[in-house]
């Protein structure tokens, strides 16, 4: 856009062309928006100041008071670890009281490895569980129910959406001669005094029980595993 302005020169009016400077218009618009920009930048500065003060307060709160050592956070249950290496070897007996084999329990960092070596069982799969009482008088009901001391208690079954309980183990297989040679692992039991799982060497001990049938790992109360046909007492020496 062109504007005309007049001025006198030797008695004549001379027209002078003036062009609107686009940069000047931009600066004017910028100046009109300056108060809002200042307000927003000021609010941002206040927010940053408050955040810095809050962080400083949090750091101050985390510092131990004079005379008090900082409390060490406890690891979640899933991160608890035991000292590996502790072992126990227990005899497995049948319903007639005869010794039919042994179980060797070895403590790992995150659970318990159990090696089962037994004979005289019917060929096929057998449920095997850890029970709460270290007694093995036939028919082995003296061993009580599964170790299951959690609160709330879990239902039975490695394949149960709400389980498993602490005594659940994978099935073991007896060959055509009725012999079992297997290893099973559980993170729900331990020999060590500290670590993940239930402590098996408490005052009344615990027991390893082999059943007549396979465990289906879902139905209640024991997955259809049937009668208790063999048992091993687990107690502190």
CSV table of C-alpha atoms in Angstrom, one decimal:
chain,number,residue,atom,x,y,z
A,1,UNK,CA,0.0,0.0,0.0
A,2,UNK,CA,1.3,3.5,-0.9
A,3,UNK,CA,0.6,6.6,1.1
A,4,UNK,CA,1.1,10.2,0.0
A,5,UNK,CA,2.3,13.0,2.2
A,6,UNK,CA,2.8,16.6,1.1
A,7,UNK,CA,5.4,19.2,1.9
A,8,UNK,CA,6.2,22.6,0.6
A,9,UNK,CA,9.3,23.2,-1.4
A,10,UNK,CA,9.7,26.6,-3.0
A,11,UNK,CA,6.0,27.2,-2.9
A,12,UNK,CA,5.1,24.0,-4.6
A,13,UNK,CA,3.5,21.0,-3.1
A,14,UNK,CA,5.5,17.9,-3.7
A,15,UNK,CA,4.1,14.4,-3.3
A,16,UNK,CA,6.2,12.0,-1.4
A,17,UNK,CA,5.6,8.3,-1.7
A,18,UNK,CA,5.7,6.3,1.6
A,19,UNK,CA,5.7,2.5,1.6
A,20,UNK,CA,4.3,0.7,4.7
A,21,UNK,CA,7.2,-1.2,6.2
A,22,UNK,CA,6.1,-4.9,6.7
A,23,UNK,CA,8.7,-5.3,9.4
A,24,UNK,CA,7.3,-2.3,11.4
A,25,UNK,CA,3.8,-3.9,11.2
A,26,UNK,CA,5.1,-7.2,12.4
A,27,UNK,CA,6.9,-5.4,15.3
A,28,UNK,CA,3.6,-3.7,16.3
A,29,UNK,CA,1.7,-6.9,16.3
A,30,UNK,CA,4.5,-8.5,18.4
A,31,UNK,CA,4.3,-5.6,20.9
A,32,UNK,CA,0.5,-6.1,21.2
A,33,UNK,CA,1.1,-9.7,22.1
A,34,UNK,CA,4.0,-9.0,24.5
A,35,UNK,CA,2.0,-8.7,27.7
A,36,UNK,CA,0.5,-12.2,27.2
A,37,UNK,CA,3.9,-13.6,26.5
A,38,UNK,CA,5.3,-12.0,29.6
A,39,UNK,CA,2.5,-13.5,31.7
A,40,UNK,CA,3.0,-17.0,30.3
A,41,UNK,CA,6.8,-16.9,30.8
A,42,UNK,CA,6.3,-15.6,34.3
A,43,UNK,CA,3.9,-18.4,35.2
A,44,UNK,CA,6.4,-20.9,33.8
A,45,UNK,CA,9.1,-19.4,35.9
A,46,UNK,CA,7.0,-19.7,39.0
A,47,UNK,CA,6.2,-23.3,38.2
A,48,UNK,CA,9.8,-24.2,37.7
A,49,UNK,CA,10.7,-22.4,41.0
A,50,UNK,CA,8.0,-24.4,42.9
A,51,UNK,CA,9.2,-27.7,41.3
A,52,UNK,CA,12.8,-26.9,42.3
A,53,UNK,CA,11.7,-26.2,45.9
A,54,UNK,CA,9.7,-29.4,46.0
A,55,UNK,CA,12.7,-31.4,44.8
A,56,UNK,CA,14.9,-29.8,47.4
A,57,UNK,CA,12.4,-30.6,50.2
A,58,UNK,CA,12.3,-34.3,49.0
A,59,UNK,CA,16.0,-34.5,49.1
A,60,UNK,CA,16.1,-33.1,52.6
A,61,UNK,CA,13.4,-35.5,53.7
A,62,UNK,CA,15.4,-38.5,52.3
A,63,UNK,CA,18.4,-37.5,54.4
A,64,UNK,CA,18.8,-39.5,57.6
A,65,UNK,CA,18.2,-37.6,60.9
A,66,UNK,CA,21.1,-37.2,63.2
A,67,UNK,CA,21.8,-40.4,65.1
A,68,UNK,CA,19.7,-42.6,62.8
A,69,UNK,CA,21.0,-44.8,60.0
A,70,UNK,CA,19.0,-44.8,56.8
A,71,UNK,CA,16.6,-47.7,56.6
A,72,UNK,CA,17.5,-50.2,53.9
A,73,UNK,CA,14.5,-51.0,51.6
A,74,UNK,CA,13.3,-54.6,51.8
A,75,UNK,CA,13.4,-56.5,48.5
A,76,UNK,CA,10.0,-57.7,47.0
A,77,UNK,CA,9.1,-61.3,47.6
A,78,UNK,CA,9.9,-62.2,44.0
A,79,UNK,CA,13.5,-60.9,44.5
A,80,UNK,CA,14.3,-62.7,47.8
A,81,UNK,CA,17.2,-65.1,47.5
A,82,UNK,CA,18.5,-67.9,49.7
A,83,UNK,CA,22.1,-69.0,50.1
A,84,UNK,CA,22.5,-72.1,47.8
A,85,UNK,CA,24.0,-75.4,48.8
A,86,UNK,CA,22.1,-76.7,51.9
A,87,UNK,CA,21.0,-80.3,51.3
A,88,UNK,CA,18.8,-82.9,53.0
A,89,UNK,CA,18.4,-86.6,52.1
A,90,UNK,CA,15.3,-88.4,53.3
A,91,UNK,CA,14.1,-92.0,53.0
A,92,UNK,CA,10.9,-92.8,51.0
A,93,UNK,CA,8.7,-95.5,52.5
A,94,UNK,CA,5.6,-97.3,51.1
A,95,UNK,CA,2.4,-98.2,52.9
A,96,UNK,CA,3.9,-101.3,54.5
A,97,UNK,CA,6.7,-99.2,56.0
A,98,UNK,CA,9.4,-100.6,53.6
A,99,UNK,CA,12.1,-98.3,52.3
A,100,UNK,CA,11.6,-97.9,48.6
A,101,UNK,CA,14.0,-95.0,47.8
A,102,UNK,CA,15.2,-91.6,48.7
A,103,UNK,CA,14.7,-87.9,48.0
A,104,UNK,CA,17.5,-85.4,47.9
A,105,UNK,CA,16.6,-81.8,48.5
A,106,UNK,CA,19.1,-79.1,47.5
A,107,UNK,CA,18.7,-75.4,48.2
A,108,UNK,CA,19.1,-73.0,45.3
A,109,UNK,CA,19.1,-69.2,45.3
A,110,UNK,CA,15.4,-69.0,44.2
A,111,UNK,CA,14.0,-72.3,45.3
A,112,UNK,CA,14.4,-76.0,46.1
A,113,UNK,CA,15.5,-78.8,43.8
A,114,UNK,CA,14.2,-82.2,44.7
A,115,UNK,CA,15.6,-85.4,43.2
A,116,UNK,CA,13.3,-88.4,43.6
A,117,UNK,CA,14.7,-92.0,43.3
A,118,UNK,CA,12.2,-94.7,44.1
A,119,UNK,CA,11.0,-98.2,43.1
A,120,UNK,CA,7.9,-100.3,43.6
A,121,UNK,CA,5.4,-97.9,42.2
A,122,UNK,CA,2.8,-98.6,39.5
A,123,UNK,CA,4.0,-97.6,36.0
A,124,UNK,CA,2.8,-94.2,34.8
A,125,UNK,CA,2.5,-90.7,36.2
A,126,UNK,CA,2.1,-89.9,39.9
A,127,UNK,CA,1.3,-86.8,41.7
A,128,UNK,CA,3.8,-85.6,44.3
A,129,UNK,CA,3.3,-82.9,46.9
A,130,UNK,CA,4.9,-81.3,49.9
A,131,UNK,CA,2.8,-81.7,53.1
A,132,UNK,CA,2.8,-79.6,56.2
A,133,UNK,CA,3.7,-82.2,58.9
A,134,UNK,CA,6.8,-84.4,59.2
A,135,UNK,CA,5.0,-87.7,59.9
A,136,UNK,CA,4.6,-90.8,57.7
A,137,UNK,CA,2.4,-93.3,59.4
A,138,UNK,CA,0.4,-95.2,56.8
A,139,UNK,CA,-1.9,-94.3,55.1
A,140,UNK,CA,0.1,-91.1,55.4
A,141,UNK,CA,-2.8,-88.9,56.4
A,142,UNK,CA,-0.6,-88.0,59.4
A,143,UNK,CA,1.4,-85.8,57.0
A,144,UNK,CA,-1.5,-83.4,57.0
A,145,UNK,CA,-2.5,-81.1,54.1
A,146,UNK,CA,-0.2,-79.3,51.7
A,147,UNK,CA,2.1,-76.6,53.0
A,148,UNK,CA,0.0,-73.5,52.2
A,149,UNK,CA,0.6,-70.8,54.7
A,150,UNK,CA,0.0,-67.8,52.5
A,151,UNK,CA,-2.7,-65.3,53.4
A,152,UNK,CA,-5.1,-65.7,51.7
A,153,UNK,CA,-4.4,-69.4,50.9
A,154,UNK,CA,-4.0,-70.3,47.3
A,155,UNK,CA,-6.1,-73.1,45.7
A,156,UNK,CA,-4.4,-76.3,44.4
A,157,UNK,CA,-3.0,-76.6,41.0
A,158,UNK,CA,0.0,-75.5,38.9
A,159,UNK,CA,-2.4,-74.8,36.1
A,160,UNK,CA,-5.0,-73.1,38.3
A,161,UNK,CA,-5.5,-69.4,37.4
A,162,UNK,CA,-5.6,-68.6,41.2
A,163,UNK,CA,-3.0,-71.1,42.3
A,164,UNK,CA,-0.7,-72.8,42.9
A,165,UNK,CA,-0.6,-73.7,46.6
A,166,UNK,CA,2.8,-73.9,48.2
A,167,UNK,CA,2.9,-77.7,48.2
A,168,UNK,CA,2.2,-78.2,44.5
A,169,UNK,CA,4.9,-80.0,42.3
A,170,UNK,CA,5.0,-81.4,38.8
A,171,UNK,CA,4.2,-85.1,38.4
A,172,UNK,CA,6.8,-87.8,38.3
A,173,UNK,CA,6.9,-90.8,36.0
A,174,UNK,CA,7.4,-94.4,36.9
A,175,UNK,CA,8.8,-96.6,34.2
A,176,UNK,CA,7.5,-100.1,33.3
A,177,UNK,CA,9.5,-101.6,36.2
A,178,UNK,CA,7.9,-99.0,38.6
A,179,UNK,CA,11.0,-97.0,39.1
A,180,UNK,CA,11.1,-93.2,39.3
A,181,UNK,CA,14.2,-91.1,38.6
A,182,UNK,CA,13.2,-87.5,38.4
A,183,UNK,CA,14.0,-83.9,39.5
A,184,UNK,CA,11.4,-81.3,40.3
A,185,UNK,CA,11.9,-77.7,41.3
A,186,UNK,CA,9.8,-75.4,43.4
A,187,UNK,CA,10.2,-71.7,44.4
A,188,UNK,CA,7.5,-72.2,47.1
A,189,UNK,CA,9.6,-74.2,49.6
A,190,UNK,CA,13.1,-73.9,51.2
A,191,UNK,CA,15.6,-75.6,53.5
A,192,UNK,CA,17.4,-72.3,54.3
A,193,UNK,CA,16.1,-70.2,57.1
A,194,UNK,CA,15.8,-67.2,54.8
A,195,UNK,CA,14.7,-67.0,51.2
A,196,UNK,CA,11.7,-67.5,49.0
A,197,UNK,CA,9.0,-70.1,49.9
A,198,UNK,CA,7.8,-71.9,53.0
A,199,UNK,CA,10.5,-73.2,55.5
A,200,UNK,CA,10.3,-77.0,55.6
A,201,UNK,CA,12.4,-77.5,58.7
A,202,UNK,CA,10.1,-75.8,61.3
A,203,UNK,CA,9.2,-77.4,64.6
A,204,UNK,CA,7.0,-80.2,63.2
A,205,UNK,CA,8.9,-80.6,59.9
A,206,UNK,CA,7.2,-81.5,56.6
A,207,UNK,CA,6.7,-84.5,54.3
A,208,UNK,CA,7.0,-85.4,50.7
A,209,UNK,CA,4.1,-87.5,49.6
A,210,UNK,CA,3.7,-89.6,46.4
A,211,UNK,CA,0.1,-90.4,45.2
A,212,UNK,CA,-1.4,-93.3,43.3
A,213,UNK,CA,-2.6,-91.2,40.3
A,214,UNK,CA,-1.4,-88.2,38.3
A,215,UNK,CA,-2.3,-84.7,39.4
A,216,UNK,CA,-4.3,-82.8,36.8
A,217,UNK,CA,-3.0,-79.6,38.3
A,218,UNK,CA,-6.3,-77.8,38.5
A,219,UNK,CA,-9.2,-79.6,40.2
A,220,UNK,CA,-9.7,-79.5,44.0
A,221,UNK,CA,-8.5,-80.4,46.4
A,222,UNK,CA,-5.5,-82.4,45.1
A,223,UNK,CA,-6.0,-82.7,41.3
A,224,UNK,CA,-7.5,-86.2,41.4
A,225,UNK,CA,-4.1,-87.6,42.6
A,226,UNK,CA,-5.8,-90.3,44.7
A,227,UNK,CA,-4.4,-92.3,47.6
A,228,UNK,CA,-1.1,-91.5,49.3
A,229,UNK,CA,1.2,-94.5,48.4
A,230,UNK,CA,4.6,-93.3,49.6
A,231,UNK,CA,6.0,-90.8,52.0
A,232,UNK,CA,9.3,-89.2,53.2
A,233,UNK,CA,9.7,-87.2,56.5
A,234,UNK,CA,11.6,-83.9,56.1
A,235,UNK,CA,13.0,-82.7,59.5
A,236,UNK,CA,16.0,-80.9,60.8
A,237,UNK,CA,18.8,-83.3,61.8
